[in-house]
mmCIF file of C-alpha atoms in Angstrom:
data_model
loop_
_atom_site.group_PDB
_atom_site.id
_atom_site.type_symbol
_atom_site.label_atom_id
_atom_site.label_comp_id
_atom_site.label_asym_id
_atom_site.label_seq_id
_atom_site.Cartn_x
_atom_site.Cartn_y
_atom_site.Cartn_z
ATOM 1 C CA UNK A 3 -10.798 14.961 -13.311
ATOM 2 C CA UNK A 4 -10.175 15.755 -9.526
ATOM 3 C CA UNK A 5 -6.330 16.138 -9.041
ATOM 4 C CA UNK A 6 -5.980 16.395 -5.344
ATOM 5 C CA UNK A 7 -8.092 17.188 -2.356
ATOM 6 C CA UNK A 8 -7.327 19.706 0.643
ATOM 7 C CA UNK A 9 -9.182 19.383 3.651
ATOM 8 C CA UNK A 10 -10.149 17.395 6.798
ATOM 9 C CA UNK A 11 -10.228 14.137 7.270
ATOM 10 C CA UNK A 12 -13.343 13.467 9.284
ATOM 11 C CA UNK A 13 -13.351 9.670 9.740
ATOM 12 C CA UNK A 14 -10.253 7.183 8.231
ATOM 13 C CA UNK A 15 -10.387 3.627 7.861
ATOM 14 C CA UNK A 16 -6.953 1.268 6.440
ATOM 15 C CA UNK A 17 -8.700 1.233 3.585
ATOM 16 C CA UNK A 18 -11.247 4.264 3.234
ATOM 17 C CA UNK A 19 -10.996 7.788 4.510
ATOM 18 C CA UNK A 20 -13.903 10.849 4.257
ATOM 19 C CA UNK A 21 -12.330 14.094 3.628
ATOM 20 C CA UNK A 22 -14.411 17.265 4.389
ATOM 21 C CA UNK A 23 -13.351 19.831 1.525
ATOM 22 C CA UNK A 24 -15.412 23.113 2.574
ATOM 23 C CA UNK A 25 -18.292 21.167 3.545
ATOM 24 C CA UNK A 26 -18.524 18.373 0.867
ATOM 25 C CA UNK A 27 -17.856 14.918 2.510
ATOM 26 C CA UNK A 28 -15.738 13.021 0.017
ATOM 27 C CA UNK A 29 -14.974 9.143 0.441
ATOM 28 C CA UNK A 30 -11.908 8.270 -0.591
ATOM 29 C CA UNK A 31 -10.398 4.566 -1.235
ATOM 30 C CA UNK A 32 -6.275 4.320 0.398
ATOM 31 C CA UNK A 33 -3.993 1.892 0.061
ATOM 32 C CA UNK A 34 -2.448 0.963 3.732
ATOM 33 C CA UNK A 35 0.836 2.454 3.004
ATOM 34 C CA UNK A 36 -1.219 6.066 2.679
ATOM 35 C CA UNK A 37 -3.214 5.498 5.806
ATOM 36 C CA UNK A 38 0.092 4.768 7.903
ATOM 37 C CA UNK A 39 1.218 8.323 6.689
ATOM 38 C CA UNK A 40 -2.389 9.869 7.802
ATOM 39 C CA UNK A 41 -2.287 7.834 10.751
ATOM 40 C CA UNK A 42 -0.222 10.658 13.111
ATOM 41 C CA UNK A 43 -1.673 13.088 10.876
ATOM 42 C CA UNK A 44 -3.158 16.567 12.361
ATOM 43 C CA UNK A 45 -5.022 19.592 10.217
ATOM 44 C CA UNK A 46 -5.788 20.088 7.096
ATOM 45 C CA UNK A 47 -4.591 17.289 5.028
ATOM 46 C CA UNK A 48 -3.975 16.693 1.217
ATOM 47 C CA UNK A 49 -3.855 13.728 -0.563
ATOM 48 C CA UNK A 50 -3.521 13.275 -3.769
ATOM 49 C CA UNK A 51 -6.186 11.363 -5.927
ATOM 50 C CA UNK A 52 -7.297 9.418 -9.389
ATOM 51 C CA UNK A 53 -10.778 8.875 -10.011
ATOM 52 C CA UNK A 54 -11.730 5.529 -11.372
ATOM 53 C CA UNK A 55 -14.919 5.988 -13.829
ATOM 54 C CA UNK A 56 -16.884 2.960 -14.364
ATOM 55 C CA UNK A 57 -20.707 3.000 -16.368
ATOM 56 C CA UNK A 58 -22.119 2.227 -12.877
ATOM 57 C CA UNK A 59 -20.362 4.256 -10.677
ATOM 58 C CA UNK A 60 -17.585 6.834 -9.997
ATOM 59 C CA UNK A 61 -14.586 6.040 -7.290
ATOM 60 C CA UNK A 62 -11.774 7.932 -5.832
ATOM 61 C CA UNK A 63 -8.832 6.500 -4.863
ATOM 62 C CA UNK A 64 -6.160 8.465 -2.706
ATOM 63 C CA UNK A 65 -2.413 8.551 -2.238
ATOM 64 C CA UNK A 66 0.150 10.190 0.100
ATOM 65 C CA UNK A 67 3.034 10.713 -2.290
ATOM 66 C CA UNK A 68 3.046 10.543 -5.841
ATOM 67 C CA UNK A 69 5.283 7.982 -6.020
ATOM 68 C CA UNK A 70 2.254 5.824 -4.870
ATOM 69 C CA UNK A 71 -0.076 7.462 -7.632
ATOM 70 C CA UNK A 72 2.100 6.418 -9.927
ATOM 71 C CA UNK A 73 2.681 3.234 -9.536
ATOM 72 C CA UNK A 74 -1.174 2.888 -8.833
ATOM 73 C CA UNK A 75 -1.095 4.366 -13.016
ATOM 74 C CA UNK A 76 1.013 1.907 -14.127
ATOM 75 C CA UNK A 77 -0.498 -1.201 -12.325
ATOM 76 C CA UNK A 78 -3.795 -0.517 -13.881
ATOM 77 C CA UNK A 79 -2.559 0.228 -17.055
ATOM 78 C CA UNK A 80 -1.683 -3.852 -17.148
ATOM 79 C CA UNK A 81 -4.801 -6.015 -18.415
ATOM 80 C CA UNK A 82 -6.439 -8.023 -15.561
ATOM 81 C CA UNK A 83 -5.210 -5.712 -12.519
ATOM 82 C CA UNK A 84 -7.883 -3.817 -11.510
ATOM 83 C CA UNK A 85 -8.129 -0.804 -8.890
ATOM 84 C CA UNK A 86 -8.679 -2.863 -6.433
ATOM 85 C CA UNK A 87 -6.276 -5.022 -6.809
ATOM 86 C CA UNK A 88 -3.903 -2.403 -7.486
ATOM 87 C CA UNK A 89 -5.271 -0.865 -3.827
ATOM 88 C CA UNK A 90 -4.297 -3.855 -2.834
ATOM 89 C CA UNK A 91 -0.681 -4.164 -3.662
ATOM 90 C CA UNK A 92 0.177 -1.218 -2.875
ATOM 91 C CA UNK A 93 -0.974 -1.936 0.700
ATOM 92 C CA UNK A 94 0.753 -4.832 0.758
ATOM 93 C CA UNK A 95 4.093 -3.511 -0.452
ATOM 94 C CA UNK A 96 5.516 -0.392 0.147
ATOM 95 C CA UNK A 97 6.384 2.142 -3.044
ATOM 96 C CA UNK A 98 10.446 1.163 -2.666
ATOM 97 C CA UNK A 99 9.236 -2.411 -1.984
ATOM 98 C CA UNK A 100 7.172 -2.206 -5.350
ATOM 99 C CA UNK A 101 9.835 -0.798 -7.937
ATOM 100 C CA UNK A 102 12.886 -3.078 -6.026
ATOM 101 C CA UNK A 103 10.286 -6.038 -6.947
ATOM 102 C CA UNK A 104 9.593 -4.783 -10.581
ATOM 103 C CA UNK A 105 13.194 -3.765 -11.368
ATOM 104 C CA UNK A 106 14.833 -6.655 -10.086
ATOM 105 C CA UNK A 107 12.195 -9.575 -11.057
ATOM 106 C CA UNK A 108 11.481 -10.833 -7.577
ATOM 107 C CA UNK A 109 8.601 -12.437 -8.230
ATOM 108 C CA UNK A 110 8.403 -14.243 -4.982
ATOM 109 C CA UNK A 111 7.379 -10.589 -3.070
ATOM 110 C CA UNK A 112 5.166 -9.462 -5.559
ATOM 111 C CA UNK A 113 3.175 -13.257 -4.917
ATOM 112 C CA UNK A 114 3.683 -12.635 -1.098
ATOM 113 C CA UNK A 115 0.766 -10.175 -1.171
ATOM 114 C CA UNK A 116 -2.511 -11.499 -0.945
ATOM 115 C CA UNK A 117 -4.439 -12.087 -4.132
ATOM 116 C CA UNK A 118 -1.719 -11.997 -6.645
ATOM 117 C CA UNK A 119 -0.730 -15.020 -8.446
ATOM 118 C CA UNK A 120 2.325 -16.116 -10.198
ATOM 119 C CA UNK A 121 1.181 -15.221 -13.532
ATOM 120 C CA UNK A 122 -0.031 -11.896 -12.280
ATOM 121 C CA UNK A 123 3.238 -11.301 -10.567
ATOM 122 C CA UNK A 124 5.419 -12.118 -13.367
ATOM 123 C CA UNK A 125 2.978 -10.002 -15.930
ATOM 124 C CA UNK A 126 3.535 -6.933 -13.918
ATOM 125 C CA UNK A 127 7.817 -7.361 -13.954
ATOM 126 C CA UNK A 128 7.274 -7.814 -17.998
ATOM 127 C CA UNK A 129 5.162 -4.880 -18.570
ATOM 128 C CA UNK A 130 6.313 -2.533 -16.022
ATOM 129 C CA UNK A 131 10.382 -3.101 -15.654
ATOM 130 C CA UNK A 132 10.914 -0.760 -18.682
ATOM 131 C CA UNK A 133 8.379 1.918 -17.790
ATOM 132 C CA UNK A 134 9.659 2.260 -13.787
ATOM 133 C CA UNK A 135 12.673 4.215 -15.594
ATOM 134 C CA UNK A 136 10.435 6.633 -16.741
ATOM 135 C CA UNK A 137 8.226 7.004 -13.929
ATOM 136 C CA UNK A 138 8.536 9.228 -10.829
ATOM 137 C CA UNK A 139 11.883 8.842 -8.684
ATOM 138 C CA UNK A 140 10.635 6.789 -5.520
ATOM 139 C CA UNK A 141 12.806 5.919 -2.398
ATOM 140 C CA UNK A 142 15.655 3.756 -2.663
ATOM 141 C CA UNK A 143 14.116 -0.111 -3.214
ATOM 142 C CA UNK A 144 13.853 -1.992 0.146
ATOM 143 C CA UNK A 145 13.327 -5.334 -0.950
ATOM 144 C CA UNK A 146 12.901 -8.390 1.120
ATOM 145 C CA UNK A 147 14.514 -11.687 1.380
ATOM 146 C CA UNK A 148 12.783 -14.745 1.109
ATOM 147 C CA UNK A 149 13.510 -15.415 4.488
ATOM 148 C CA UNK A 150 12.288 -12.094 5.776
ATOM 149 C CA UNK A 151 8.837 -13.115 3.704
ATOM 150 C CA UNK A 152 8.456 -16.234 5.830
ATOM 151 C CA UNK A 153 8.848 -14.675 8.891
ATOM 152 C CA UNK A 154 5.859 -11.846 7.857
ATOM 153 C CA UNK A 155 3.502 -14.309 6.883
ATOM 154 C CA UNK A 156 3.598 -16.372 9.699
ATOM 155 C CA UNK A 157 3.807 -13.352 11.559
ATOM 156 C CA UNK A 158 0.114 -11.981 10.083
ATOM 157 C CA UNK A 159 -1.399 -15.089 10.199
ATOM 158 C CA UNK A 160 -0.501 -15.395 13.790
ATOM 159 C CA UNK A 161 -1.776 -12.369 14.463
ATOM 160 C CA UNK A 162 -4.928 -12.859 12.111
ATOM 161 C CA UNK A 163 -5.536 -15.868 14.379
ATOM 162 C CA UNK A 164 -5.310 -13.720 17.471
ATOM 163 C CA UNK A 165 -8.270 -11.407 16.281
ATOM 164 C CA UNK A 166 -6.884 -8.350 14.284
ATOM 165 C CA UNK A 167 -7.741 -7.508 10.534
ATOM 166 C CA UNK A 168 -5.200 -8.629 7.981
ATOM 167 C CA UNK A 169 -4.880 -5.076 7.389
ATOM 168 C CA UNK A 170 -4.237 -3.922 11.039
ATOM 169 C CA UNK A 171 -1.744 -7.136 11.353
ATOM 170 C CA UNK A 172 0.101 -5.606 8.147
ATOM 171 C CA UNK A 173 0.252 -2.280 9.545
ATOM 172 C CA UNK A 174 1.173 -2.928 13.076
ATOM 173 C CA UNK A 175 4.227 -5.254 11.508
ATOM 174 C CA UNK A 176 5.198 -2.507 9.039
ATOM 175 C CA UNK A 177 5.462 0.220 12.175
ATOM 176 C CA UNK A 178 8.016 -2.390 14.253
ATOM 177 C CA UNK A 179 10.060 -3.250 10.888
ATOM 178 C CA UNK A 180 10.376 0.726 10.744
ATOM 179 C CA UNK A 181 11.140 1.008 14.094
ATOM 180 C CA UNK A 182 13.540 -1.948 14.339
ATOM 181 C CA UNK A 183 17.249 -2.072 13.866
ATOM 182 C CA UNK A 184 17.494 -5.595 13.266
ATOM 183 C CA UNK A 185 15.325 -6.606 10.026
ATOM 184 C CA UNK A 186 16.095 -10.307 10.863
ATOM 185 C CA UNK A 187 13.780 -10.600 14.095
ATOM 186 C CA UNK A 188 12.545 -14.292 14.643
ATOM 187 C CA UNK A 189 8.748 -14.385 14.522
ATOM 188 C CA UNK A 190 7.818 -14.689 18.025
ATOM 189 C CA UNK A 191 9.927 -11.586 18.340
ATOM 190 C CA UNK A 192 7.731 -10.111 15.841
ATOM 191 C CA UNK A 193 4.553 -10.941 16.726
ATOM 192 C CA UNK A 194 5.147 -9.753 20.367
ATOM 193 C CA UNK A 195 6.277 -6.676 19.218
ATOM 194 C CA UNK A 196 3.142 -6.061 16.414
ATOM 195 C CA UNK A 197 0.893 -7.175 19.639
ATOM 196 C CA UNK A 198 2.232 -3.832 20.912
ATOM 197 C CA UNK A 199 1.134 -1.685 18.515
ATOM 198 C CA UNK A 200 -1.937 -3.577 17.552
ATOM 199 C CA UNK A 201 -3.041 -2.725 20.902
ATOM 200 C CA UNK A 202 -2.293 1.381 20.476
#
């Protein structure tokens, strides 16, 4: 089992990066929220990795923090929920975003990101809320409002509709809610702003 990698990364994708470890090219699956954290990245990096053994094949996934990696653990640990789609959440939600969710039984975010399903969402609050205790201590929950949902969706598929990836319409609206003061921007606001970054 392959713990963690050191090395550089030599080409990086939202959703896939190649790390050179002394020569040996690995690709590497991410979730979005551990690309954003490799974006500004310089050097030698190290991320942090479970490797997903099928009969056919052999992948690695990759995370920034542990936190991630564990909640990656748990998600797949729940029948139905795949790596993938475990990939996927955690791209869609952010680690404090995640346990908030689980530990408070919004089930509304958790069906916010693309893919997951009512059932799905309301399966993971059931067979995770208990374990979350136990897990690794993440940042404090940031979870949104219902309100605040609204505004992002229209706000990706606005920017979807413009030309840009789901995934770089996600990321450039994660950098201005980070950057922002007010988390209650109307969506025009928003969109102008992710336009800015979308275009870095």
């Amino acid at each position: 089992m392959i713990s963690f990698l050191r090395g550089q990364i030599v080409r990086k994708s939202p959703a896939e990066v190649v790390i050179d470890v002394h020569g040996v090219g690995y690709v590497v699956s991410i979730p979005l929220s551990t690309f954003e954290q490799l974006d500004h990245a310089k050097g030698e990096q190290t991320l942090l990795t479970y490797m997903h053994v099928r009969e056919d094949a052999m992948q690695l996934f990759g995370f920034a923090t542990e936190a991630e990696r564990e909640l990656f653990r748990l998600l797949i640990s729940i029948n139905g929920i795949g790596p993938k789609m475990a990939q996927g959440i955690l791209s869609g939600l952010s680690a404090g975003e995640l346990r908030g969710a689980i530990s408070q039984g919004n089930v509304t975010l958790l069906t916010s990101v693309p893919g997951i399903g009512k059932k799905t969402a309301e399966r993971i609050v059931i067979e995770l809320r208990d374990k979350l205790d136990k897990g690794v201590e993440s940042e404090s929950p940031v979870v949104s409002t219902t309100a605040q949902l609204k505004v992002r969706s229209e706000a990706v598929v606005a920017l979807m509709s413009l030309g840009h990836s789901r995934a770089a319409a996600e990321q450039a609206l994660r950098k201005v809610l980070s950057e922002s003061t007010d988390k209650n921007l109307a969506v025009e606001d928003l969109i102008r702003l992710a336009l800015r970054h979308a275009g870095k």
